[in-house]
Amino acid sequence: MKNQYLHIKSKELNFKAKLLWDDAPETCEAILKILPLTGKLMQTRWSGFGVWIELGEVEIDEVPFENNTIYLAKGEIMFYPGFESMKEIVIPYDKVAFASKAGLHPANHFATIEDLSDVSELGRRVIEEGLQPVIFDIK
């Protein structure tokens, strides 16, 4: 059976995100292969109310666009395969229109956080305190 959840931890904040295997199977598979993933979350620069982790040196499988969108709501986690900019994972803490300095980009919505109660707090911490540690993993 495929793992159904991605677990995300930043300090004492814990999130459980349902993987969207039916909508983004290749993206889910590629993300699971790079876990556990540790890094720092930062505020999105162009996209609105989201935090992101750059995957710069991470070796990740090439994936096609699948379940792609530009607009994401709170808790809808996306992976951008890096066609026009760098590879990254974005966690919206409110509305996001995914973009870079080159303009809007579609990205793959591959997981959704189930309990949104602390997602805004994660965004607040990134804005007020700066970079926040993060671990993406499965249990």
Short mmCIF file of C-alpha atoms in Angstrom, two decimals:
data_model
loop_
_atom_site.label_atom_id
_atom_site.label_comp_id
_atom_site.label_asym_id
_atom_site.label_seq_id
_atom_site.Cartn_x
_atom_site.Cartn_y
_atom_site.Cartn_z
CA MET A 1 0.00 0.00 0.00
CA LYS A 2 1.27 3.47 -0.86
CA ASN A 3 1.98 5.87 1.97
CA GLN A 4 -1.01 8.18 2.26
CA TYR A 5 0.47 11.01 4.32
CA LEU A 6 3.36 13.44 4.36
CA HIS A 7 4.38 14.68 7.81
CA ILE A 8 5.81 18.18 8.16
CA LYS A 9 7.42 19.50 11.34
CA SER A 10 8.66 23.01 12.09
CA LYS A 11 9.72 23.39 15.72
CA GLU A 12 6.67 22.23 17.74
CA LEU A 13 4.22 22.71 14.83
CA ASN A 14 3.22 19.42 13.20
CA PHE A 15 1.21 18.96 10.02
CA LYS A 16 -0.24 15.89 8.34
CA ALA A 17 -0.84 16.24 4.61
CA LYS A 18 -2.77 13.75 2.50
CA LEU A 19 -0.81 12.76 -0.60
CA LEU A 20 -2.86 13.10 -3.80
CA TRP A 21 -1.84 9.84 -5.50
CA ASP A 22 -4.81 9.85 -7.88
CA ASP A 23 -4.08 13.38 -9.13
CA ALA A 24 -0.27 13.64 -8.96
CA PRO A 25 1.23 10.13 -8.80
CA GLU A 26 4.63 10.92 -10.30
CA THR A 27 5.07 13.96 -8.08
CA CYS A 28 4.13 12.00 -4.94
CA GLU A 29 6.59 9.26 -5.90
CA ALA A 30 9.41 11.74 -6.57
CA ILE A 31 8.82 13.56 -3.28
CA LEU A 32 8.80 10.34 -1.25
CA LYS A 33 12.17 9.36 -2.74
CA ILE A 34 13.86 12.48 -1.30
CA LEU A 35 12.54 12.02 2.25
CA PRO A 36 13.44 12.77 4.91
CA LEU A 37 14.00 16.32 3.69
CA THR A 38 15.32 18.97 6.06
CA GLY A 39 15.85 22.63 5.41
CA LYS A 40 14.60 26.13 6.14
CA LEU A 41 11.25 27.64 5.23
CA MET A 42 11.20 31.22 3.97
CA GLN A 43 8.48 33.63 2.87
CA THR A 44 7.55 33.45 -0.81
CA ARG A 45 8.87 36.43 -2.73
CA TRP A 46 6.40 36.70 -5.60
CA SER A 47 3.52 34.35 -4.82
CA GLY A 48 1.60 35.81 -1.91
CA PHE A 49 0.91 34.13 1.41
CA GLY A 50 3.12 31.05 1.39
CA VAL A 51 6.34 29.61 2.74
CA TRP A 52 8.75 27.62 0.63
CA ILE A 53 11.82 25.44 0.70
CA GLU A 54 14.28 25.52 -2.17
CA LEU A 55 15.33 22.11 -3.46
CA GLY A 56 18.45 23.46 -5.21
CA GLU A 57 20.98 20.64 -4.69
CA VAL A 58 18.43 17.90 -3.94
CA GLU A 59 18.50 15.09 -6.52
CA ILE A 60 14.84 14.64 -7.47
CA ASP A 61 13.27 12.74 -10.35
CA GLU A 62 11.97 14.74 -13.29
CA VAL A 63 8.19 14.94 -13.17
CA PRO A 64 5.66 16.22 -15.69
CA PHE A 65 3.02 18.78 -14.93
CA GLU A 66 0.17 16.94 -13.20
CA ASN A 67 -2.69 18.35 -11.18
CA ASN A 68 -1.07 21.66 -12.02
CA THR A 69 -2.43 25.02 -11.03
CA ILE A 70 -1.26 28.56 -10.43
CA TYR A 71 -3.72 29.28 -7.62
CA LEU A 72 -3.55 27.48 -4.30
CA ALA A 73 -5.51 27.80 -1.08
CA LYS A 74 -4.32 27.47 2.50
CA GLY A 75 -2.72 24.06 3.08
CA GLU A 76 -2.57 22.97 -0.59
CA ILE A 77 1.08 21.95 -0.96
CA MET A 78 2.73 22.25 -4.35
CA PHE A 79 5.93 21.18 -6.03
CA TYR A 80 7.41 23.29 -8.79
CA PRO A 81 9.62 21.15 -11.09
CA GLY A 82 11.92 24.05 -11.93
CA PHE A 83 11.17 24.62 -15.61
CA GLU A 84 11.44 28.44 -15.43
CA SER A 85 12.90 28.89 -11.96
CA MET A 86 14.31 26.74 -9.16
CA LYS A 87 12.73 23.53 -7.87
CA GLU A 88 10.76 24.15 -4.72
CA ILE A 89 7.95 23.08 -2.41
CA VAL A 90 5.44 25.75 -1.32
CA ILE A 91 3.03 25.58 1.63
CA PRO A 92 0.35 28.30 1.41
CA TYR A 93 -0.79 29.77 4.73
CA ASP A 94 -3.43 31.75 2.81
CA LYS A 95 -4.04 32.34 -0.91
CA VAL A 96 -1.12 31.89 -3.31
CA ALA A 97 -0.75 32.71 -7.00
CA PHE A 98 2.49 30.88 -7.77
CA ALA A 99 4.99 33.11 -9.55
CA SER A 100 8.62 34.12 -9.96
CA LYS A 101 10.15 37.31 -11.32
CA ALA A 102 9.40 35.84 -14.77
CA GLY A 103 5.65 35.76 -14.06
CA LEU A 104 3.00 33.20 -13.10
CA HIS A 105 3.88 29.48 -13.28
CA PRO A 106 1.73 26.37 -13.00
CA ALA A 107 2.94 23.91 -10.37
CA ASN A 108 1.89 20.45 -9.15
CA HIS A 109 -0.55 20.30 -6.23
CA PHE A 110 0.46 16.97 -4.67
CA ALA A 111 -0.68 17.07 -1.02
CA THR A 112 -3.17 18.88 1.22
CA ILE A 113 -2.78 19.58 4.93
CA GLU A 114 -5.77 18.15 6.80
CA ASP A 115 -5.86 20.27 9.97
CA LEU A 116 -5.31 23.91 9.03
CA SER A 117 -5.40 25.31 12.58
CA ASP A 118 -1.62 25.99 12.83
CA VAL A 119 -0.85 26.82 9.19
CA SER A 120 -1.33 30.58 9.70
CA GLU A 121 0.98 30.41 12.73
CA LEU A 122 3.69 28.91 10.52
CA GLY A 123 3.34 31.85 8.15
CA ARG A 124 3.40 34.35 11.01
CA ARG A 125 6.63 32.87 12.35
CA VAL A 126 8.36 33.06 8.99
CA ILE A 127 7.33 36.71 8.59
CA GLU A 128 8.14 37.83 12.13
CA GLU A 129 11.07 35.55 13.06
CA GLY A 130 12.63 34.76 9.69
CA LEU A 131 13.76 31.35 8.40
CA GLN A 132 12.12 28.41 10.17
CA PRO A 133 13.50 24.85 10.35
CA VAL A 134 11.44 22.19 8.63
CA ILE A 135 11.46 18.42 8.24
CA PHE A 136 9.35 16.61 5.64
CA ASP A 137 9.02 12.87 6.27
CA ILE A 138 6.74 9.86 6.39
CA LYS A 139 6.05 7.84 9.53
#
